[in-house]
mmCIF file of C-alpha atoms in Angstrom:
data_model
loop_
_atom_site.group_PDB
_atom_site.id
_atom_site.type_symbol
_atom_site.label_atom_id
_atom_site.label_comp_id
_atom_site.label_asym_id
_atom_site.label_seq_id
_atom_site.Cartn_x
_atom_site.Cartn_y
_atom_site.Cartn_z
ATOM 1 C CA MET A 103 -2.838 13.818 -23.576
ATOM 2 C CA LYS A 104 0.161 15.879 -22.633
ATOM 3 C CA LEU A 105 2.396 15.220 -19.415
ATOM 4 C CA ASP A 106 5.785 16.988 -20.372
ATOM 5 C CA HIS A 107 7.588 18.556 -23.018
ATOM 6 C CA THR A 108 8.054 14.974 -24.370
ATOM 7 C CA SER A 109 6.066 11.781 -22.818
ATOM 8 C CA PHE A 110 2.574 11.468 -24.114
ATOM 9 C CA ILE A 111 0.021 9.240 -22.843
ATOM 10 C CA ASP A 112 -1.320 6.811 -25.954
ATOM 11 C CA GLY A 113 -4.860 6.169 -24.706
ATOM 12 C CA TYR A 114 -6.903 7.592 -21.749
ATOM 13 C CA ILE A 115 -10.297 6.301 -20.424
ATOM 14 C CA GLU A 116 -11.352 8.534 -18.082
ATOM 15 C CA SER A 117 -14.995 6.880 -16.822
ATOM 16 C CA THR A 118 -12.929 3.419 -16.545
ATOM 17 C CA ARG A 119 -9.670 4.580 -15.536
ATOM 18 C CA VAL A 120 -8.202 2.913 -17.830
ATOM 19 C CA LEU A 121 -4.417 3.896 -19.425
ATOM 20 C CA ILE A 122 -3.009 2.769 -22.937
ATOM 21 C CA GLU A 123 0.669 2.479 -24.477
ATOM 22 C CA GLN A 124 0.773 1.540 -28.119
ATOM 23 C CA LYS A 125 3.279 0.088 -29.553
ATOM 24 C CA GLY A 126 4.370 -0.965 -32.910
ATOM 25 C CA ARG A 127 4.185 -4.320 -34.347
ATOM 26 C CA GLU A 128 7.723 -5.056 -34.016
ATOM 27 C CA ILE A 129 7.886 -4.049 -30.735
ATOM 28 C CA ASP A 130 8.348 -7.187 -27.693
ATOM 29 C CA LEU A 131 6.052 -6.137 -25.073
ATOM 30 C CA ARG A 132 7.972 -7.685 -22.579
ATOM 31 C CA LYS A 133 11.589 -6.561 -23.575
ATOM 32 C CA GLY A 134 13.082 -2.965 -22.007
ATOM 33 C CA TYR A 135 13.475 0.170 -24.203
ATOM 34 C CA LYS A 136 16.256 2.627 -23.584
ATOM 35 C CA GLN A 137 14.098 5.886 -23.187
ATOM 36 C CA SER A 138 14.723 9.666 -23.504
ATOM 37 C CA ASP A 139 16.547 10.010 -20.298
ATOM 38 C CA GLY A 140 18.553 6.486 -20.453
ATOM 39 C CA SER A 141 16.130 3.933 -18.927
ATOM 40 C CA MET A 142 15.558 0.739 -19.849
ATOM 41 C CA LEU A 143 11.693 0.271 -19.691
ATOM 42 C CA THR A 144 9.253 -2.572 -21.011
ATOM 43 C CA PRO A 145 5.815 -0.542 -22.612
ATOM 44 C CA TYR A 146 3.869 -1.661 -19.036
ATOM 45 C CA GLN A 147 6.695 0.066 -17.040
ATOM 46 C CA GLN A 148 6.658 3.253 -19.556
ATOM 47 C CA ALA A 149 3.234 3.075 -19.189
ATOM 48 C CA ARG A 150 3.000 3.468 -15.020
ATOM 49 C CA ARG A 151 5.710 6.048 -15.370
ATOM 50 C CA TYR A 152 3.088 8.105 -17.167
ATOM 51 C CA ALA A 153 0.382 7.140 -14.961
ATOM 52 C CA GLY A 154 2.607 8.528 -11.931
ATOM 53 C CA TYR A 155 1.862 11.732 -13.130
ATOM 54 C CA LEU A 156 -1.815 12.258 -13.362
ATOM 55 C CA PRO A 157 -3.518 13.527 -10.403
ATOM 56 C CA TYR A 158 -4.915 11.091 -8.050
ATOM 57 C CA ASN A 159 -8.282 10.497 -9.030
ATOM 58 C CA GLN A 160 -7.166 9.950 -12.780
ATOM 59 C CA VAL A 161 -4.903 7.090 -11.624
ATOM 60 C CA PRO A 162 -5.562 4.031 -13.852
ATOM 61 C CA ARG A 163 -7.223 0.993 -12.512
ATOM 62 C CA TRP A 164 -6.689 -0.802 -15.696
ATOM 63 C CA ILE A 165 -3.272 -0.586 -17.911
ATOM 64 C CA ILE A 166 -3.210 -2.254 -21.615
ATOM 65 C CA VAL A 167 -0.441 -1.975 -24.087
ATOM 66 C CA CYS A 168 -0.718 -3.515 -26.782
ATOM 67 C CA ASN A 169 1.578 -4.342 -30.383
ATOM 68 C CA PHE A 170 -1.290 -4.959 -33.268
ATOM 69 C CA GLN A 171 -0.627 -8.317 -32.377
ATOM 70 C CA GLY A 172 -1.860 -9.200 -28.909
ATOM 71 C CA PHE A 173 -3.068 -7.219 -25.483
ATOM 72 C CA GLN A 174 -1.368 -7.208 -22.409
ATOM 73 C CA ILE A 175 -3.799 -6.566 -19.545
ATOM 74 C CA HIS A 176 -2.552 -5.182 -16.212
ATOM 75 C CA ASP A 177 -5.003 -4.880 -13.097
ATOM 76 C CA MET A 178 -3.625 -2.228 -10.813
ATOM 77 C CA ASN A 179 -5.042 -3.562 -7.817
ATOM 78 C CA ARG A 180 -2.282 -6.391 -8.542
ATOM 79 C CA PRO A 181 0.554 -4.100 -10.348
ATOM 80 C CA ASN A 182 2.844 -7.019 -10.312
ATOM 81 C CA ASP A 183 0.712 -10.281 -11.112
ATOM 82 C CA GLU A 184 1.456 -11.344 -14.350
ATOM 83 C CA PRO A 185 -1.163 -9.670 -16.879
ATOM 84 C CA GLU A 186 -3.541 -11.500 -18.948
ATOM 85 C CA VAL A 187 -2.924 -11.890 -22.598
ATOM 86 C CA LEU A 188 -5.347 -11.647 -25.084
ATOM 87 C CA LYS A 189 -4.372 -12.372 -28.755
ATOM 88 C CA LEU A 190 -5.967 -9.908 -31.525
ATOM 89 C CA ALA A 191 -6.570 -12.941 -33.488
ATOM 90 C CA ASP A 192 -9.018 -14.078 -30.758
ATOM 91 C CA LEU A 193 -10.236 -10.735 -29.919
ATOM 92 C CA GLU A 194 -13.881 -11.442 -31.918
ATOM 93 C CA LYS A 195 -14.396 -14.556 -29.724
ATOM 94 C CA GLU A 196 -13.248 -13.160 -26.611
ATOM 95 C CA PHE A 197 -14.206 -9.511 -26.342
ATOM 96 C CA HIS A 198 -15.758 -10.137 -23.421
ATOM 97 C CA ARG A 199 -12.673 -10.058 -21.794
ATOM 98 C CA LEU A 200 -11.904 -6.260 -22.439
ATOM 99 C CA GLN A 201 -15.321 -5.381 -20.769
ATOM 100 C CA PHE A 202 -13.868 -3.780 -18.143
ATOM 101 C CA LEU A 203 -12.918 -0.756 -20.858
ATOM 102 C CA VAL A 204 -16.829 0.349 -20.954
ATOM 103 C CA ASP A 205 -18.281 -0.698 -17.396
ATOM 104 C CA THR A 206 -18.785 1.962 -15.032
ATOM 105 C CA GLY A 207 -20.961 0.289 -12.750
ATOM 106 C CA SER A 208 -18.685 -2.350 -10.577
ATOM 107 C CA GLU A 209 -19.798 -1.161 -7.411
ATOM 108 C CA HIS A 210 -16.822 -2.622 -5.310
ATOM 109 C CA ILE A 211 -14.305 -0.085 -7.357
ATOM 110 C CA LYS A 212 -17.025 2.479 -6.945
ATOM 111 C CA LYS A 213 -16.142 1.484 -3.030
ATOM 112 C CA GLU A 214 -12.593 1.291 -2.710
ATOM 113 C CA MET A 215 -12.383 4.492 -4.469
ATOM 114 C CA VAL A 216 -14.832 6.782 -2.311
ATOM 115 C CA ILE A 217 -12.925 5.007 1.048
ATOM 116 C CA SER A 218 -9.610 5.823 -0.388
ATOM 117 C CA LEU A 219 -10.231 8.824 -0.745
ATOM 118 C CA GLN A 220 -11.993 9.316 2.734
ATOM 119 C CA ALA A 221 -8.503 7.819 3.250
ATOM 120 C CA GLY A 222 -6.273 10.534 1.946
ATOM 121 C CA GLU A 223 -8.035 13.247 3.029
ATOM 122 C CA LEU A 224 -7.696 11.538 6.384
ATOM 123 C CA VAL A 225 -3.511 11.199 6.181
ATOM 124 C CA GLY A 226 -3.755 15.035 5.067
ATOM 125 C CA VAL A 227 -5.491 16.472 8.163
ATOM 126 C CA LEU A 228 -2.903 14.427 10.319
ATOM 127 C CA TYR A 229 -0.345 15.547 8.379
ATOM 128 C CA ASP A 230 -1.482 19.216 8.327
ATOM 129 C CA THR A 231 -2.137 18.667 12.286
ATOM 130 C CA LEU A 232 1.063 17.056 13.316
ATOM 131 C CA LEU A 233 2.891 19.780 10.914
ATOM 132 C CA LYS A 234 1.889 22.280 13.610
ATOM 133 C CA GLN A 235 3.553 20.707 16.673
ATOM 134 C CA TYR A 236 6.985 21.354 15.395
ATOM 135 C CA LYS A 237 9.327 24.183 15.620
ATOM 136 C CA ASP A 238 10.422 24.664 12.197
ATOM 137 C CA HIS A 239 8.165 23.813 9.672
ATOM 138 C CA ASN A 240 10.447 24.129 6.788
ATOM 139 C CA ASP A 241 13.179 22.147 7.764
ATOM 140 C CA PRO A 242 14.331 19.265 5.683
ATOM 141 C CA GLU A 243 14.569 17.410 8.398
ATOM 142 C CA THR A 244 11.523 18.212 10.111
ATOM 143 C CA LEU A 245 9.417 17.335 6.538
ATOM 144 C CA LYS A 246 11.799 13.959 6.915
ATOM 145 C CA SER A 247 10.150 12.854 9.832
ATOM 146 C CA LEU A 248 6.878 13.899 9.732
ATOM 147 C CA ASN A 249 6.643 11.918 6.393
ATOM 148 C CA LYS A 250 7.960 9.013 8.009
ATOM 149 C CA LEU A 251 5.646 9.362 11.292
ATOM 150 C CA CYS A 252 2.675 9.334 8.994
ATOM 151 C CA VAL A 253 3.688 6.030 7.252
ATOM 152 C CA ARG A 254 4.407 4.504 10.375
ATOM 153 C CA LEU A 255 1.334 5.887 11.784
ATOM 154 C CA VAL A 256 -1.070 4.524 8.640
ATOM 155 C CA PHE A 257 0.736 1.468 8.485
ATOM 156 C CA CYS A 258 -0.403 0.837 12.467
ATOM 157 C CA LEU A 259 -3.671 1.319 11.641
ATOM 158 C CA TYR A 260 -4.106 -0.678 8.728
ATOM 159 C CA ALA A 261 -2.445 -3.504 10.234
ATOM 160 C CA GLU A 262 -4.671 -3.964 13.377
ATOM 161 C CA ASP A 263 -7.912 -3.240 10.998
ATOM 162 C CA ALA A 264 -6.357 -6.294 8.644
ATOM 163 C CA GLY A 265 -5.177 -8.393 11.479
ATOM 164 C CA ILE A 266 -1.848 -8.387 11.147
ATOM 165 C CA PHE A 267 -1.252 -7.106 14.728
ATOM 166 C CA GLY A 268 -3.347 -10.179 16.093
ATOM 167 C CA ASN A 269 -5.600 -7.956 17.767
ATOM 168 C CA ARG A 270 -8.161 -5.992 15.891
ATOM 169 C CA SER A 271 -8.119 -3.116 18.151
ATOM 170 C CA MET A 272 -4.274 -3.661 19.347
ATOM 171 C CA PHE A 273 -2.562 0.087 18.123
ATOM 172 C CA HIS A 274 -6.123 1.902 19.415
ATOM 173 C CA ASP A 275 -5.780 0.176 22.545
ATOM 174 C CA TYR A 276 -2.685 0.980 22.997
ATOM 175 C CA LEU A 277 -2.576 4.364 22.488
ATOM 176 C CA GLN A 278 -5.243 5.537 24.473
ATOM 177 C CA GLY A 279 -3.538 3.282 27.565
ATOM 178 C CA HIS A 280 -0.595 6.491 26.802
ATOM 179 C CA GLU A 281 -3.236 9.071 25.963
ATOM 180 C CA ARG A 282 -1.274 11.329 28.606
ATOM 181 C CA GLU A 283 2.392 10.299 27.564
ATOM 182 C CA ALA A 284 1.505 9.710 24.164
ATOM 183 C CA ARG A 285 4.796 10.564 22.102
ATOM 184 C CA GLN A 286 6.826 8.312 24.785
ATOM 185 C CA ALA A 287 4.477 5.635 23.717
ATOM 186 C CA LEU A 288 4.857 5.298 20.004
ATOM 187 C CA ILE A 289 8.310 5.650 20.640
ATOM 188 C CA ASN A 290 8.496 2.850 22.607
ATOM 189 C CA LEU A 291 6.151 1.039 20.129
ATOM 190 C CA PHE A 292 8.478 1.743 17.194
ATOM 191 C CA LYS A 293 11.386 0.024 18.931
ATOM 192 C CA ILE A 294 9.567 -2.300 19.678
ATOM 193 C CA LEU A 295 8.125 -3.081 16.230
ATOM 194 C CA ASP A 296 11.772 -2.931 15.306
ATOM 195 C CA THR A 297 13.301 -5.757 17.822
ATOM 196 C CA LYS A 298 12.824 -9.562 17.305
ATOM 197 C CA SER A 299 11.306 -11.175 20.289
ATOM 198 C CA GLU A 300 14.602 -12.770 21.860
ATOM 199 C CA ASP A 301 16.530 -9.511 21.762
ATOM 200 C CA ARG A 302 13.613 -7.632 23.757
ATOM 201 C CA ASP A 303 13.296 -6.954 26.897
ATOM 202 C CA PRO A 304 11.291 -9.370 28.924
ATOM 203 C CA TYR A 305 10.137 -7.034 31.138
ATOM 204 C CA LEU A 306 8.846 -4.285 29.492
ATOM 205 C CA ASP A 307 5.024 -3.814 29.586
ATOM 206 C CA ASP A 308 2.642 -6.854 28.267
ATOM 207 C CA ASP A 309 1.165 -4.232 26.141
ATOM 208 C CA LEU A 310 4.658 -3.265 24.394
ATOM 209 C CA LEU A 311 5.564 -7.137 24.251
ATOM 210 C CA ALA A 312 2.218 -8.341 22.676
ATOM 211 C CA PHE A 313 2.988 -6.357 19.453
ATOM 212 C CA PRO A 314 4.832 -8.368 16.530
ATOM 213 C CA TYR A 315 8.831 -7.923 15.036
ATOM 214 C CA VAL A 316 7.822 -6.042 11.702
ATOM 215 C CA ASN A 317 10.351 -7.254 9.412
ATOM 216 C CA GLY A 318 11.542 -4.921 6.354
ATOM 217 C CA GLY A 319 13.262 -1.806 8.255
ATOM 218 C CA LEU A 320 10.010 0.267 8.705
ATOM 219 C CA PHE A 321 10.143 1.267 11.964
ATOM 220 C CA ALA A 322 14.496 1.070 11.783
ATOM 221 C CA ASP A 323 15.231 4.706 11.794
ATOM 222 C CA GLU A 324 15.053 5.656 15.461
ATOM 223 C CA ASN A 325 16.031 8.923 14.566
ATOM 224 C CA ILE A 326 13.254 11.079 13.493
ATOM 225 C CA VAL A 327 11.517 13.497 15.224
ATOM 226 C CA ILE A 328 8.294 13.013 17.043
ATOM 227 C CA PRO A 329 6.669 15.983 18.357
ATOM 228 C CA ARG A 330 4.318 16.605 21.544
ATOM 229 C CA LEU A 331 1.224 15.064 20.548
ATOM 230 C CA ASP A 332 -2.017 17.374 22.389
ATOM 231 C CA GLU A 333 -5.767 16.590 23.143
ATOM 232 C CA THR A 334 -6.769 17.196 19.203
ATOM 233 C CA ILE A 335 -3.884 14.832 17.215
ATOM 234 C CA VAL A 336 -4.688 11.987 19.876
ATOM 235 C CA ASP A 337 -7.937 12.248 19.471
ATOM 236 C CA LEU A 338 -7.453 12.488 15.590
ATOM 237 C CA ILE A 339 -5.677 9.368 15.705
ATOM 238 C CA LEU A 340 -8.168 7.341 17.984
ATOM 239 C CA ARG A 341 -11.347 8.175 17.165
ATOM 240 C CA LYS A 342 -11.192 9.649 13.300
ATOM 241 C CA ALA A 343 -8.474 7.404 11.992
ATOM 242 C CA SER A 344 -8.668 4.141 14.186
ATOM 243 C CA GLU A 345 -12.315 4.029 15.720
ATOM 244 C CA ASP A 346 -14.544 5.590 13.062
ATOM 245 C CA PHE A 347 -12.706 4.281 9.665
ATOM 246 C CA GLY A 348 -11.789 0.699 8.416
ATOM 247 C CA TRP A 349 -8.153 0.328 6.458
ATOM 248 C CA SER A 350 -8.577 -2.592 4.821
ATOM 249 C CA ALA A 351 -11.160 -2.159 3.089
ATOM 250 C CA ILE A 352 -8.985 0.523 0.943
ATOM 251 C CA SER A 353 -7.162 0.187 -2.812
ATOM 252 C CA PRO A 354 -3.628 0.164 -2.472
ATOM 253 C CA THR A 355 -3.347 1.597 -5.301
ATOM 254 C CA ILE A 356 -5.717 4.299 -5.224
ATOM 255 C CA PHE A 357 -4.370 5.173 -1.831
ATOM 256 C CA GLY A 358 -0.845 5.337 -2.689
ATOM 257 C CA ALA A 359 -1.893 7.821 -5.242
ATOM 258 C CA VAL A 360 -3.942 9.877 -2.399
ATOM 259 C CA PHE A 361 -1.114 9.224 0.003
ATOM 260 C CA GLU A 362 1.084 11.429 -2.890
ATOM 261 C CA SER A 363 -1.151 13.910 -3.729
ATOM 262 C CA THR A 364 -1.885 14.629 0.080
ATOM 263 C CA LEU A 365 2.216 16.473 -0.165
ATOM 264 C CA ASN A 366 2.819 19.083 -2.248
ATOM 265 C CA PRO A 367 5.665 17.806 -4.742
ATOM 266 C CA GLU A 368 8.483 19.949 -3.057
ATOM 267 C CA THR A 369 7.321 18.201 0.174
ATOM 268 C CA ARG A 370 7.683 15.261 -1.426
ATOM 269 C CA ARG A 371 11.275 15.895 -2.971
ATOM 270 C CA SER A 372 12.768 17.173 0.566
ATOM 271 C CA GLY A 373 10.725 14.763 2.516
ATOM 272 C CA GLY A 374 10.636 11.478 0.483
ATOM 273 C CA MET A 375 7.229 10.418 0.863
ATOM 274 C CA HIS A 376 6.704 8.272 -1.280
ATOM 275 C CA TYR A 377 3.943 5.537 -2.601
ATOM 276 C CA THR A 378 4.683 2.063 -1.081
ATOM 277 C CA SER A 379 4.344 -0.187 -4.075
ATOM 278 C CA ILE A 380 2.094 -3.599 -3.197
ATOM 279 C CA GLU A 381 5.566 -5.161 -3.735
ATOM 280 C CA ASN A 382 7.072 -3.690 -1.226
ATOM 281 C CA ILE A 383 3.843 -3.884 1.137
ATOM 282 C CA HIS A 384 4.856 -7.390 0.844
ATOM 283 C CA LYS A 385 8.237 -7.588 1.926
ATOM 284 C CA LEU A 386 6.590 -6.017 5.248
ATOM 285 C CA ILE A 387 3.769 -7.943 5.712
ATOM 286 C CA ASP A 388 4.818 -11.813 4.493
ATOM 287 C CA PRO A 389 8.404 -11.955 6.732
ATOM 288 C CA LEU A 390 5.260 -10.826 9.260
ATOM 289 C CA PHE A 391 2.491 -13.499 9.049
ATOM 290 C CA LEU A 392 2.261 -14.527 5.679
ATOM 291 C CA ASP A 393 5.667 -17.032 5.272
ATOM 292 C CA GLY A 394 4.775 -18.639 9.093
ATOM 293 C CA LEU A 395 1.004 -19.547 7.936
ATOM 294 C CA LYS A 396 2.604 -20.746 4.338
ATOM 295 C CA ALA A 397 5.451 -22.580 6.176
ATOM 296 C CA GLU A 398 2.869 -24.585 8.420
ATOM 297 C CA PHE A 399 0.577 -25.283 5.912
ATOM 298 C CA ALA A 400 3.204 -26.819 4.251
ATOM 299 C CA GLU A 401 4.165 -29.093 7.265
ATOM 300 C CA ILE A 402 0.494 -29.619 7.607
ATOM 301 C CA GLU A 403 0.155 -30.875 3.482
ATOM 302 C CA ALA A 404 3.284 -33.427 4.288
ATOM 303 C CA VAL A 405 1.456 -35.160 6.880
ATOM 304 C CA THR A 406 0.948 -38.662 5.038
ATOM 305 C CA VAL A 407 -1.675 -39.824 7.894
ATOM 306 C CA GLU A 408 -5.120 -38.673 6.099
ATOM 307 C CA ARG A 409 -6.892 -38.724 9.523
ATOM 308 C CA THR A 410 -3.702 -36.612 11.508
ATOM 309 C CA ARG A 411 -3.696 -33.873 8.272
ATOM 310 C CA LYS A 412 -7.515 -33.276 8.704
ATOM 311 C CA ALA A 413 -7.132 -32.851 12.412
ATOM 312 C CA ARG A 414 -4.420 -30.608 11.988
ATOM 313 C CA LEU A 415 -6.019 -28.759 8.812
ATOM 314 C CA GLU A 416 -9.492 -27.610 10.644
ATOM 315 C CA PRO A 417 -8.193 -25.631 13.614
ATOM 316 C CA PHE A 418 -5.877 -24.289 11.250
ATOM 317 C CA SER A 419 -8.032 -23.331 8.935
ATOM 318 C CA ALA A 420 -10.465 -22.252 11.921
ATOM 319 C CA SER A 421 -7.520 -19.735 12.881
ATOM 320 C CA TRP A 422 -7.147 -18.275 9.339
ATOM 321 C CA ARG A 423 -10.833 -17.463 9.210
ATOM 322 C CA GLY A 424 -11.036 -15.648 12.762
#
């Protein structure tokens, strides 16, 4: 499959969305090699770059790199994990590990695909509706602001569904309580999400102070332009994007590609819209709640008295499940 004048995909199985990068026997699959543009990429990184040229409905669910000695199998739902390794010499007895090459019946994968595509369509509608509210639709600064606004809104929608904000309807309830001044409500919210608890004005409204601090700089730029949010936009966010859609069920890999494809290439170049990788998502999410949970769990595990340790583990486990 030709991508441009110089780059080719060695193999792609459309029915199961598997991209294959084949190298020679002498190639070390974990080593970076110089590319035609001067960059140093491992075969896996090279394959991921190829994948970025594909339409979103062809984004690979799996990437395999091979050098005639073994296979490295990358699950793109966990793109930054270590790959599964299958030696060619063991293929006869371990061929079942490649079942995903031909298995098109996974209901879980199909559901992820459907939901992720629906999410992309929803973002497209939101993007187009917001764009109409800006005074200059073609100004690069307008597009930068719009792209950042879309990313922030999607983060808030996902964060409430996934329980990251605590209350699973927290963003919805906050915006619903400020429908008449929705624009200012978002400005205030983005500022509070970028402010540590100890640095906040304690006399702000309780519904604002209830939101956690989001580390990572996602909400750091206070200069983005937020247009007027009319009833149509507010209803779109509250009803279609929040009440009627479950963001926590999407696949980050599939949705990331859909998110990019929602905008045309020129808009992406001008406005800076890009797919936030799972690795970068974790840079935002982990400091927000995972790091604290891990620290608390480690502290409980360090308790030497078994009865005390069990007594503390039970409420910890219950709070996590809830």
